mmCIF file of C-alpha atoms in Angstrom:
data_model
loop_
_atom_site.group_PDB
_atom_site.id
_atom_site.type_symbol
_atom_site.label_atom_id
_atom_site.label_comp_id
_atom_site.label_asym_id
_atom_site.label_seq_id
_atom_site.Cartn_x
_atom_site.Cartn_y
_atom_site.Cartn_z
ATOM 1 C CA MET A 1 0.000 0.000 0.000
ATOM 2 C CA SER A 2 1.293 3.504 -0.801
ATOM 3 C CA VAL A 3 2.000 6.088 1.885
ATOM 4 C CA GLU A 4 -1.041 8.012 0.649
ATOM 5 C CA GLU A 5 -3.320 4.996 1.055
ATOM 6 C CA GLU A 6 -1.886 4.218 4.494
ATOM 7 C CA ILE A 7 -2.469 7.800 5.665
ATOM 8 C CA LYS A 8 -6.009 7.697 4.278
ATOM 9 C CA ASP A 9 -6.593 4.571 6.369
ATOM 10 C CA ILE A 10 -5.317 6.280 9.506
ATOM 11 C CA VAL A 11 -7.333 9.480 8.977
ATOM 12 C CA SER A 12 -10.535 7.625 8.128
ATOM 13 C CA LYS A 13 -10.299 5.483 11.267
ATOM 14 C CA ILE A 14 -9.489 8.383 13.610
ATOM 15 C CA ALA A 15 -12.004 10.869 12.206
ATOM 16 C CA HIS A 16 -14.653 8.215 11.480
ATOM 17 C CA ILE A 17 -14.975 9.302 7.860
ATOM 18 C CA ASP A 18 -15.312 7.247 4.711
ATOM 19 C CA LYS A 19 -11.970 6.734 3.000
ATOM 20 C CA SER A 20 -13.531 7.464 -0.380
ATOM 21 C CA ILE A 21 -14.140 11.137 0.461
ATOM 22 C CA ILE A 22 -10.475 11.773 1.264
ATOM 23 C CA THR A 23 -8.760 13.321 -1.739
ATOM 24 C CA ARG A 24 -5.433 15.134 -2.108
ATOM 25 C CA GLU A 25 -7.279 18.376 -2.828
ATOM 26 C CA GLY A 26 -9.663 18.011 0.125
ATOM 27 C CA THR A 27 -9.188 19.960 3.352
ATOM 28 C CA PHE A 28 -9.679 18.579 6.861
ATOM 29 C CA LYS A 29 -12.516 21.039 7.271
ATOM 30 C CA GLU A 30 -14.274 19.661 4.209
ATOM 31 C CA MET A 31 -13.811 16.159 5.612
ATOM 32 C CA LYS A 32 -15.380 17.374 8.882
ATOM 33 C CA ALA A 33 -12.303 16.352 10.842
ATOM 34 C CA ASP A 34 -11.975 18.448 14.025
ATOM 35 C CA SER A 35 -8.761 19.723 15.615
ATOM 36 C CA LEU A 36 -8.451 16.675 17.887
ATOM 37 C CA ASP A 37 -8.837 14.355 14.883
ATOM 38 C CA ILE A 38 -6.046 16.239 13.135
ATOM 39 C CA VAL A 39 -3.658 16.089 16.116
ATOM 40 C CA GLN A 40 -4.378 12.397 16.645
ATOM 41 C CA ALA A 41 -3.851 11.698 12.931
ATOM 42 C CA LEU A 42 -0.532 13.554 13.008
ATOM 43 C CA VAL A 43 0.583 11.577 16.059
ATOM 44 C CA ALA A 44 -0.524 8.256 14.547
ATOM 45 C CA VAL A 45 1.328 8.990 11.305
ATOM 46 C CA GLU A 46 4.441 10.057 13.245
ATOM 47 C CA GLU A 47 4.425 6.773 15.104
ATOM 48 C CA LYS A 48 3.767 4.656 12.039
ATOM 49 C CA TYR A 49 6.709 6.085 10.091
ATOM 50 C CA ASP A 50 8.899 7.122 13.030
ATOM 51 C CA ILE A 51 9.015 10.726 11.822
ATOM 52 C CA GLU A 52 8.209 14.097 13.359
ATOM 53 C CA ILE A 53 5.619 16.558 12.016
ATOM 54 C CA PRO A 54 5.950 19.707 14.142
ATOM 55 C CA ASP A 55 2.951 22.046 14.343
ATOM 56 C CA GLU A 56 5.071 24.674 12.596
ATOM 57 C CA GLU A 57 5.016 22.405 9.513
ATOM 58 C CA ALA A 58 1.481 21.066 9.942
ATOM 59 C CA GLN A 59 0.095 24.603 9.947
ATOM 60 C CA LYS A 60 1.395 25.051 6.404
ATOM 61 C CA PHE A 61 -0.712 22.185 5.061
ATOM 62 C CA THR A 62 -3.540 23.608 2.985
ATOM 63 C CA ASN A 63 -5.041 20.224 2.096
ATOM 64 C CA PHE A 64 -4.633 16.471 2.556
ATOM 65 C CA GLY A 65 -2.184 16.342 -0.355
ATOM 66 C CA ASP A 66 0.246 18.686 1.442
ATOM 67 C CA PHE A 67 0.114 16.382 4.461
ATOM 68 C CA VAL A 68 0.843 13.314 2.306
ATOM 69 C CA SER A 69 3.653 15.077 0.416
ATOM 70 C CA PHE A 70 5.360 16.102 3.658
ATOM 71 C CA VAL A 71 5.185 12.556 5.017
ATOM 72 C CA GLU A 72 6.437 11.083 1.727
ATOM 73 C CA LYS A 73 9.453 13.420 1.845
ATOM 74 C CA GLU A 74 10.234 12.546 5.462
ATOM 75 C CA VAL A 75 9.890 8.824 4.766
ATOM 76 C CA ALA A 76 12.184 9.151 1.721
ATOM 77 C CA LYS A 77 14.789 10.965 3.879
ATOM 78 C CA LYS A 78 14.853 7.985 6.205
ATOM 79 C CA GLY A 79 15.590 5.752 3.231
ATOM 80 C CA MET B 1 25.644 30.423 45.315
ATOM 81 C CA LYS B 2 22.205 30.510 43.737
ATOM 82 C CA PRO B 3 19.394 28.759 45.656
ATOM 83 C CA LEU B 4 18.811 25.981 43.104
ATOM 84 C CA GLN B 5 22.444 25.511 42.033
ATOM 85 C CA GLY B 6 23.184 21.874 41.211
ATOM 86 C CA LYS B 7 19.531 20.899 41.109
ATOM 87 C CA LEU B 8 17.658 19.489 38.132
ATOM 88 C CA ALA B 9 14.072 20.235 37.079
ATOM 89 C CA LEU B 10 11.957 18.441 34.472
ATOM 90 C CA ILE B 11 9.143 20.690 33.240
ATOM 91 C CA THR B 12 6.491 19.278 30.931
ATOM 92 C CA GLY B 13 5.240 21.558 28.166
ATOM 93 C CA SER B 14 8.029 24.060 28.743
ATOM 94 C CA GLY B 15 8.622 25.228 25.182
ATOM 95 C CA ARG B 16 6.298 28.181 25.670
ATOM 96 C CA GLY B 17 3.830 29.879 27.998
ATOM 97 C CA ILE B 18 3.803 29.133 31.727
ATOM 98 C CA GLY B 19 6.170 26.189 31.304
ATOM 99 C CA LYS B 20 8.765 28.332 29.557
ATOM 100 C CA ALA B 21 8.485 31.147 32.120
ATOM 101 C CA THR B 22 8.922 28.568 34.893
ATOM 102 C CA ALA B 23 11.939 27.048 33.164
ATOM 103 C CA LEU B 24 13.608 30.461 32.843
ATOM 104 C CA LYS B 25 12.763 31.384 36.451
ATOM 105 C CA LEU B 26 14.213 28.167 37.890
ATOM 106 C CA ALA B 27 17.230 28.458 35.575
ATOM 107 C CA SER B 28 17.819 32.012 36.821
ATOM 108 C CA GLU B 29 18.090 30.470 40.294
ATOM 109 C CA GLY B 30 20.794 28.095 39.097
ATOM 110 C CA CYS B 31 18.681 25.037 38.253
ATOM 111 C CA ASP B 32 19.501 22.760 35.320
ATOM 112 C CA ILE B 33 16.429 22.125 33.182
ATOM 113 C CA VAL B 34 15.021 19.348 31.045
ATOM 114 C CA VAL B 35 12.562 20.959 28.637
ATOM 115 C CA ASN B 36 9.752 18.684 27.489
ATOM 116 C CA PHE B 37 7.669 19.539 24.428
ATOM 117 C CA PHE B 38 5.272 17.712 22.138
ATOM 118 C CA ARG B 39 4.187 19.656 19.038
ATOM 119 C CA ARG B 40 6.271 22.847 18.842
ATOM 120 C CA ARG B 41 9.908 21.927 18.331
ATOM 121 C CA GLU B 42 11.132 25.362 17.190
ATOM 122 C CA ALA B 43 9.749 27.091 20.281
ATOM 123 C CA ALA B 44 11.234 24.442 22.558
ATOM 124 C CA GLU B 45 14.656 24.704 20.930
ATOM 125 C CA LYS B 46 14.569 28.469 21.436
ATOM 126 C CA THR B 47 13.675 27.972 25.105
ATOM 127 C CA VAL B 48 16.638 25.641 25.539
ATOM 128 C CA GLU B 49 18.928 28.302 24.035
ATOM 129 C CA GLU B 50 17.556 30.941 26.415
ATOM 130 C CA ILE B 51 18.065 28.643 29.398
ATOM 131 C CA ARG B 52 21.654 27.837 28.397
ATOM 132 C CA ALA B 53 22.341 31.571 28.062
ATOM 133 C CA LEU B 54 21.646 31.777 31.804
ATOM 134 C CA GLY B 55 24.654 29.538 32.407
ATOM 135 C CA VAL B 56 22.932 26.298 33.352
ATOM 136 C CA ARG B 57 22.552 22.971 31.583
ATOM 137 C CA ALA B 58 19.454 22.420 29.443
ATOM 138 C CA GLU B 59 18.288 19.318 27.573
ATOM 139 C CA LEU B 60 15.327 18.784 25.268
ATOM 140 C CA VAL B 61 13.023 15.769 25.284
ATOM 141 C CA ARG B 62 9.987 15.256 23.082
ATOM 142 C CA ALA B 63 7.079 13.342 24.594
ATOM 143 C CA ASN B 64 3.313 13.277 24.485
ATOM 144 C CA VAL B 65 2.494 13.043 28.195
ATOM 145 C CA GLY B 66 -0.902 11.629 27.267
ATOM 146 C CA ASP B 67 0.883 8.417 26.275
ATOM 147 C CA PRO B 68 2.214 6.273 29.167
ATOM 148 C CA ALA B 69 4.924 4.762 26.932
ATOM 149 C CA LYS B 70 6.210 8.251 26.061
ATOM 150 C CA ILE B 71 6.218 9.241 29.728
ATOM 151 C CA ALA B 72 8.366 6.201 30.438
ATOM 152 C CA GLU B 73 10.751 7.189 27.626
ATOM 153 C CA MET B 74 10.956 10.763 28.967
ATOM 154 C CA PHE B 75 11.956 9.574 32.437
ATOM 155 C CA ASP B 76 14.370 7.029 30.935
ATOM 156 C CA PHE B 77 15.995 9.993 29.166
ATOM 157 C CA VAL B 78 16.381 11.882 32.469
ATOM 158 C CA ALA B 79 17.681 8.748 34.197
ATOM 159 C CA ASP B 80 20.247 8.112 31.444
ATOM 160 C CA LYS B 81 21.422 11.733 31.100
ATOM 161 C CA PHE B 82 21.438 12.709 34.777
ATOM 162 C CA GLY B 83 20.468 9.786 37.008
ATOM 163 C CA TYR B 84 18.561 12.032 39.410
ATOM 164 C CA LEU B 85 15.780 14.636 39.580
ATOM 165 C CA ASP B 86 15.017 17.332 42.159
ATOM 166 C CA ILE B 87 11.995 19.150 40.763
ATOM 167 C CA PHE B 88 9.160 17.955 38.553
ATOM 168 C CA ILE B 89 6.682 20.497 37.189
ATOM 169 C CA SER B 90 3.526 19.022 35.657
ATOM 170 C CA ASN B 91 2.580 21.836 33.312
ATOM 171 C CA ALA B 92 1.737 20.332 29.901
ATOM 172 C CA ALA B 93 -1.960 20.656 29.207
ATOM 173 C CA SER B 94 -4.337 20.103 26.382
ATOM 174 C CA GLY B 95 -8.033 19.735 26.048
ATOM 175 C CA VAL B 96 -11.063 19.820 23.922
ATOM 176 C CA GLY B 97 -13.169 22.956 24.229
ATOM 177 C CA ARG B 98 -16.729 21.807 23.647
ATOM 178 C CA PRO B 99 -20.128 22.121 25.301
ATOM 179 C CA ILE B 100 -20.977 19.144 27.533
ATOM 180 C CA PHE B 101 -23.218 17.439 24.973
ATOM 181 C CA ASP B 102 -20.486 17.502 22.318
ATOM 182 C CA ILE B 103 -17.821 15.858 24.474
ATOM 183 C CA ASP B 104 -17.336 12.341 23.176
ATOM 184 C CA GLU B 105 -15.279 9.644 24.853
ATOM 185 C CA LYS B 106 -12.243 10.337 22.676
ATOM 186 C CA ALA B 107 -12.206 14.021 23.617
ATOM 187 C CA TRP B 108 -12.754 13.227 27.299
ATOM 188 C CA ASN B 109 -9.941 10.661 27.433
ATOM 189 C CA TRP B 110 -7.525 12.888 25.517
ATOM 190 C CA THR B 111 -8.081 15.704 28.018
ATOM 191 C CA MET B 112 -7.976 13.544 31.151
ATOM 192 C CA ASP B 113 -4.912 11.600 29.999
ATOM 193 C CA ILE B 114 -2.801 14.700 29.384
ATOM 194 C CA ASN B 115 -4.056 16.904 32.217
ATOM 195 C CA ALA B 116 -4.603 14.435 35.057
ATOM 196 C CA LYS B 117 -3.310 10.912 34.423
ATOM 197 C CA ALA B 118 0.077 12.245 33.320
ATOM 198 C CA LEU B 119 0.712 13.679 36.795
ATOM 199 C CA LEU B 120 0.092 10.284 38.396
ATOM 200 C CA LEU B 121 2.375 8.415 36.004
ATOM 201 C CA CYS B 122 5.093 11.081 36.108
ATOM 202 C CA ALA B 123 5.034 11.290 39.913
ATOM 203 C CA GLN B 124 5.382 7.512 40.147
ATOM 204 C CA ARG B 125 8.497 7.663 37.977
ATOM 205 C CA ALA B 126 9.880 10.802 39.667
ATOM 206 C CA VAL B 127 10.000 9.175 43.112
ATOM 207 C CA GLY B 128 12.903 6.881 42.236
ATOM 208 C CA LEU B 129 14.955 9.709 40.736
ATOM 209 C CA MET B 130 14.258 11.987 43.712
ATOM 210 C CA ALA B 131 15.387 9.487 46.381
ATOM 211 C CA GLY B 132 17.300 11.295 49.147
ATOM 212 C CA ARG B 133 17.117 14.642 47.305
ATOM 213 C CA ASN B 134 14.279 16.510 49.049
ATOM 214 C CA GLY B 135 12.244 16.515 45.840
ATOM 215 C CA ARG B 136 9.520 18.917 44.777
ATOM 216 C CA ILE B 137 6.530 18.347 42.545
ATOM 217 C CA VAL B 138 4.356 21.244 41.423
ATOM 218 C CA SER B 139 1.355 20.836 39.147
ATOM 219 C CA ILE B 140 -0.237 23.665 37.192
ATOM 220 C CA SER B 141 -3.996 23.896 37.472
ATOM 221 C CA SER B 142 -6.600 26.475 36.527
ATOM 222 C CA LEU B 143 -9.589 28.159 38.121
ATOM 223 C CA GLY B 144 -11.747 26.163 35.727
ATOM 224 C CA SER B 145 -11.482 23.378 38.325
ATOM 225 C CA LYS B 146 -13.853 25.331 40.574
ATOM 226 C CA PHE B 147 -15.624 27.754 38.270
ATOM 227 C CA VAL B 148 -17.634 27.193 35.108
ATOM 228 C CA TRP B 149 -16.318 28.662 31.882
ATOM 229 C CA PRO B 150 -17.864 28.206 28.416
ATOM 230 C CA THR B 151 -16.773 24.946 26.697
ATOM 231 C CA TYR B 152 -14.304 24.272 29.527
ATOM 232 C CA ALA B 153 -16.058 21.244 31.085
ATOM 233 C CA ALA B 154 -13.566 18.557 30.085
ATOM 234 C CA VAL B 155 -10.538 20.661 30.996
ATOM 235 C CA GLY B 156 -12.146 21.969 34.203
ATOM 236 C CA VAL B 157 -12.902 18.451 35.426
ATOM 237 C CA SER B 158 -9.403 17.282 34.522
ATOM 238 C CA LYS B 159 -7.954 20.148 36.557
ATOM 239 C CA ALA B 160 -10.175 19.258 39.527
ATOM 240 C CA ALA B 161 -8.756 15.724 39.311
ATOM 241 C CA LEU B 162 -5.250 17.175 39.127
ATOM 242 C CA GLU B 163 -5.800 19.186 42.311
ATOM 243 C CA ALA B 164 -7.250 16.198 44.186
ATOM 244 C CA LEU B 165 -4.361 14.043 43.015
ATOM 245 C CA THR B 166 -1.938 16.730 44.211
ATOM 246 C CA ARG B 167 -3.378 16.377 47.744
ATOM 247 C CA TYR B 168 -3.062 12.588 47.717
ATOM 248 C CA LEU B 169 0.446 12.723 46.300
ATOM 249 C CA ALA B 170 1.465 15.256 48.947
ATOM 250 C CA ILE B 171 0.524 12.874 51.748
ATOM 251 C CA GLU B 172 1.724 9.640 50.207
ATOM 252 C CA MET B 173 5.001 11.180 49.029
ATOM 253 C CA ALA B 174 5.813 12.981 52.293
ATOM 254 C CA PRO B 175 7.563 9.866 53.714
ATOM 255 C CA HIS B 176 9.734 9.889 50.564
ATOM 256 C CA GLY B 177 10.839 13.439 51.377
ATOM 257 C CA ILE B 178 8.934 14.870 48.433
ATOM 258 C CA CYS B 179 6.896 18.047 48.762
ATOM 259 C CA VAL B 180 3.884 18.267 46.411
ATOM 260 C CA ASN B 181 1.696 21.295 45.648
ATOM 261 C CA ALA B 182 -0.215 22.946 42.819
ATOM 262 C CA VAL B 183 -0.519 26.454 41.437
ATOM 263 C CA SER B 184 -3.845 27.475 39.963
ATOM 264 C CA ALA B 185 -4.113 30.443 37.676
ATOM 265 C CA SER B 186 -7.012 32.309 36.173
ATOM 266 C CA ALA B 187 -6.782 33.165 32.486
ATOM 267 C CA VAL B 188 -3.092 33.719 31.823
ATOM 268 C CA ASP B 189 -1.799 35.841 28.987
ATOM 269 C CA THR B 190 -0.490 32.996 26.785
ATOM 270 C CA GLU B 191 -0.955 31.683 23.254
ATOM 271 C CA ALA B 192 -3.467 29.176 24.619
ATOM 272 C CA LEU B 193 -5.669 32.039 25.828
ATOM 273 C CA LYS B 194 -5.357 33.858 22.506
ATOM 274 C CA PHE B 195 -6.984 30.789 20.932
ATOM 275 C CA TYR B 196 -10.012 31.166 23.220
ATOM 276 C CA ILE B 197 -10.251 34.896 22.438
ATOM 277 C CA ARG B 198 -9.959 34.264 18.676
ATOM 278 C CA GLU B 199 -12.719 31.692 18.898
ATOM 279 C CA GLY B 200 -14.900 34.256 20.669
ATOM 280 C CA LEU B 201 -15.187 32.108 23.803
ATOM 281 C CA VAL B 202 -13.747 34.726 26.137
ATOM 282 C CA LYS B 203 -13.457 38.474 25.885
ATOM 283 C CA ASP B 204 -10.377 40.512 26.545
ATOM 284 C CA LEU B 205 -9.951 39.901 30.266
ATOM 285 C CA LYS B 206 -7.844 42.895 31.260
ATOM 286 C CA GLN B 207 -10.850 44.702 32.717
ATOM 287 C CA THR B 208 -12.098 41.759 34.752
ATOM 288 C CA THR B 209 -9.069 41.366 37.029
ATOM 289 C CA PRO B 210 -9.291 43.512 40.182
ATOM 290 C CA VAL B 211 -5.560 44.201 39.976
ATOM 291 C CA GLY B 212 -6.120 45.834 36.570
ATOM 292 C CA ARG B 213 -3.915 43.618 34.459
ATOM 293 C CA MET B 214 -3.891 40.016 33.364
ATOM 294 C CA VAL B 215 -1.939 37.287 35.110
ATOM 295 C CA THR B 216 1.311 36.667 33.231
ATOM 296 C CA PRO B 217 3.264 33.428 32.870
ATOM 297 C CA GLU B 218 5.949 35.082 35.012
ATOM 298 C CA ASP B 219 3.434 35.644 37.842
ATOM 299 C CA VAL B 220 2.751 31.909 37.905
ATOM 300 C CA ALA B 221 6.428 31.001 37.523
ATOM 301 C CA GLY B 222 7.339 33.096 40.564
ATOM 302 C CA VAL B 223 4.935 31.153 42.779
ATOM 303 C CA VAL B 224 6.135 27.819 41.374
ATOM 304 C CA ALA B 225 9.707 28.837 42.213
ATOM 305 C CA PHE B 226 8.617 29.760 45.751
ATOM 306 C CA LEU B 227 7.043 26.302 46.169
ATOM 307 C CA CYS B 228 10.412 24.832 45.153
ATOM 308 C CA SER B 229 12.244 26.869 47.814
ATOM 309 C CA ASP B 230 13.170 25.831 51.365
ATOM 310 C CA GLU B 231 10.735 28.446 52.713
ATOM 311 C CA ALA B 232 7.796 26.456 51.292
ATOM 312 C CA TYR B 233 8.848 23.173 52.919
ATOM 313 C CA MET B 234 5.803 22.953 55.196
ATOM 314 C CA ILE B 235 3.263 23.764 52.493
ATOM 315 C CA ARG B 236 1.857 20.389 51.420
ATOM 316 C CA GLY B 237 -0.956 19.406 49.095
ATOM 317 C CA GLN B 238 -2.143 22.964 48.583
ATOM 318 C CA THR B 239 -3.376 24.668 45.459
ATOM 319 C CA ILE B 240 -2.115 28.241 45.513
ATOM 320 C CA ILE B 241 -4.305 30.584 43.477
ATOM 321 C CA VAL B 242 -2.645 33.240 41.305
ATOM 322 C CA ASP B 243 -5.452 35.313 39.810
ATOM 323 C CA GLY B 244 -5.025 38.956 40.741
ATOM 324 C CA GLY B 245 -8.061 38.651 43.021
ATOM 325 C CA THR B 246 -10.556 37.506 40.418
ATOM 326 C CA SER B 247 -11.865 34.545 42.411
ATOM 327 C CA VAL B 248 -12.527 36.503 45.589
ATOM 328 C CA ALA B 249 -14.208 39.395 43.787
ATOM 329 C CA PRO B 250 -16.081 37.885 40.834
ATOM 330 C CA PHE B 251 -18.464 40.844 40.630
ATOM 331 C CA ALA B 252 -15.759 43.513 40.742
ATOM 332 C CA PRO B 253 -15.995 44.420 37.026
ATOM 333 C CA MET B 254 -19.711 45.149 37.320
ATOM 334 C CA ILE B 255 -19.273 47.170 40.502
ATOM 335 C CA GLN B 256 -16.487 49.218 38.944
ATOM 336 C CA LYS B 257 -18.786 50.074 36.044
ATOM 337 C CA GLY B 258 -21.477 51.164 38.486
ATOM 338 C CA ASP B 259 -24.084 48.697 37.280
ATOM 339 C CA GLY B 260 -23.604 46.065 40.023
#
């Protein structure tokens, strides 16, 4: 499974939303994910890939795609 | 010699706000500091730099204190780096601001885990590192433990638990030579409060404090430092309120305006 698909799985489980409505262009607001869902998703993704996503970075995400791209870059750095 | 020279403090959530002010205050008294943070690395790294500039040792440890495994890792870090601990400040806080009927189990557990359970688990680990060192534990509470604020139910209840736990810890830890207290503040001028103001949940509070200004992180830090001093040795299990008089004169703003 790709990183994108794995993150979709995590977000859908935490925010109780259907995976099919999560798109790269979609925002958390559009997905009706609240701030706790977002923090818990960030933490779950950090633990899954053993990376760090500081709030300073997370605040720059304008949509789900930005989130996925950041994680993909961090995962690639780890080799 | 400074009063806390040679001592070590671990302060949760000390990258900013009250935790940072407390870290700088204790450092100014000669204390080495372990700064804990969770989400804001840049702020925490800056705090470490500011502490080191005061001529003491500072280390950084990332941990979500809502996660027991991360608490264990944080104390393992202190044990490995130093092997002892003199002061533990339970400051990290989080919470979900929602009306009662919108608080689901996830939101409730998140808030209670970080604000209340963390103190229990941290105190249990601190005891071993404080053996024979006249340790101090101070937890940071808020007036929301006693008073009702909009959307503050989950956090307010977690802070009430924190204060009750502080009393039990004070008694059960006294035989271990550890002195435990809490400091409770009203709305403090921090980034966390700015969130509540932005969301329209509280108004600008300058006018509602009898003293005429808001409580600052430094006001709270000063009282925390006092509770870590020898002079506070016989204060046990207390929650010291730092609120500029708000809680004893809740109607003061109305009276001052002449409509009370």
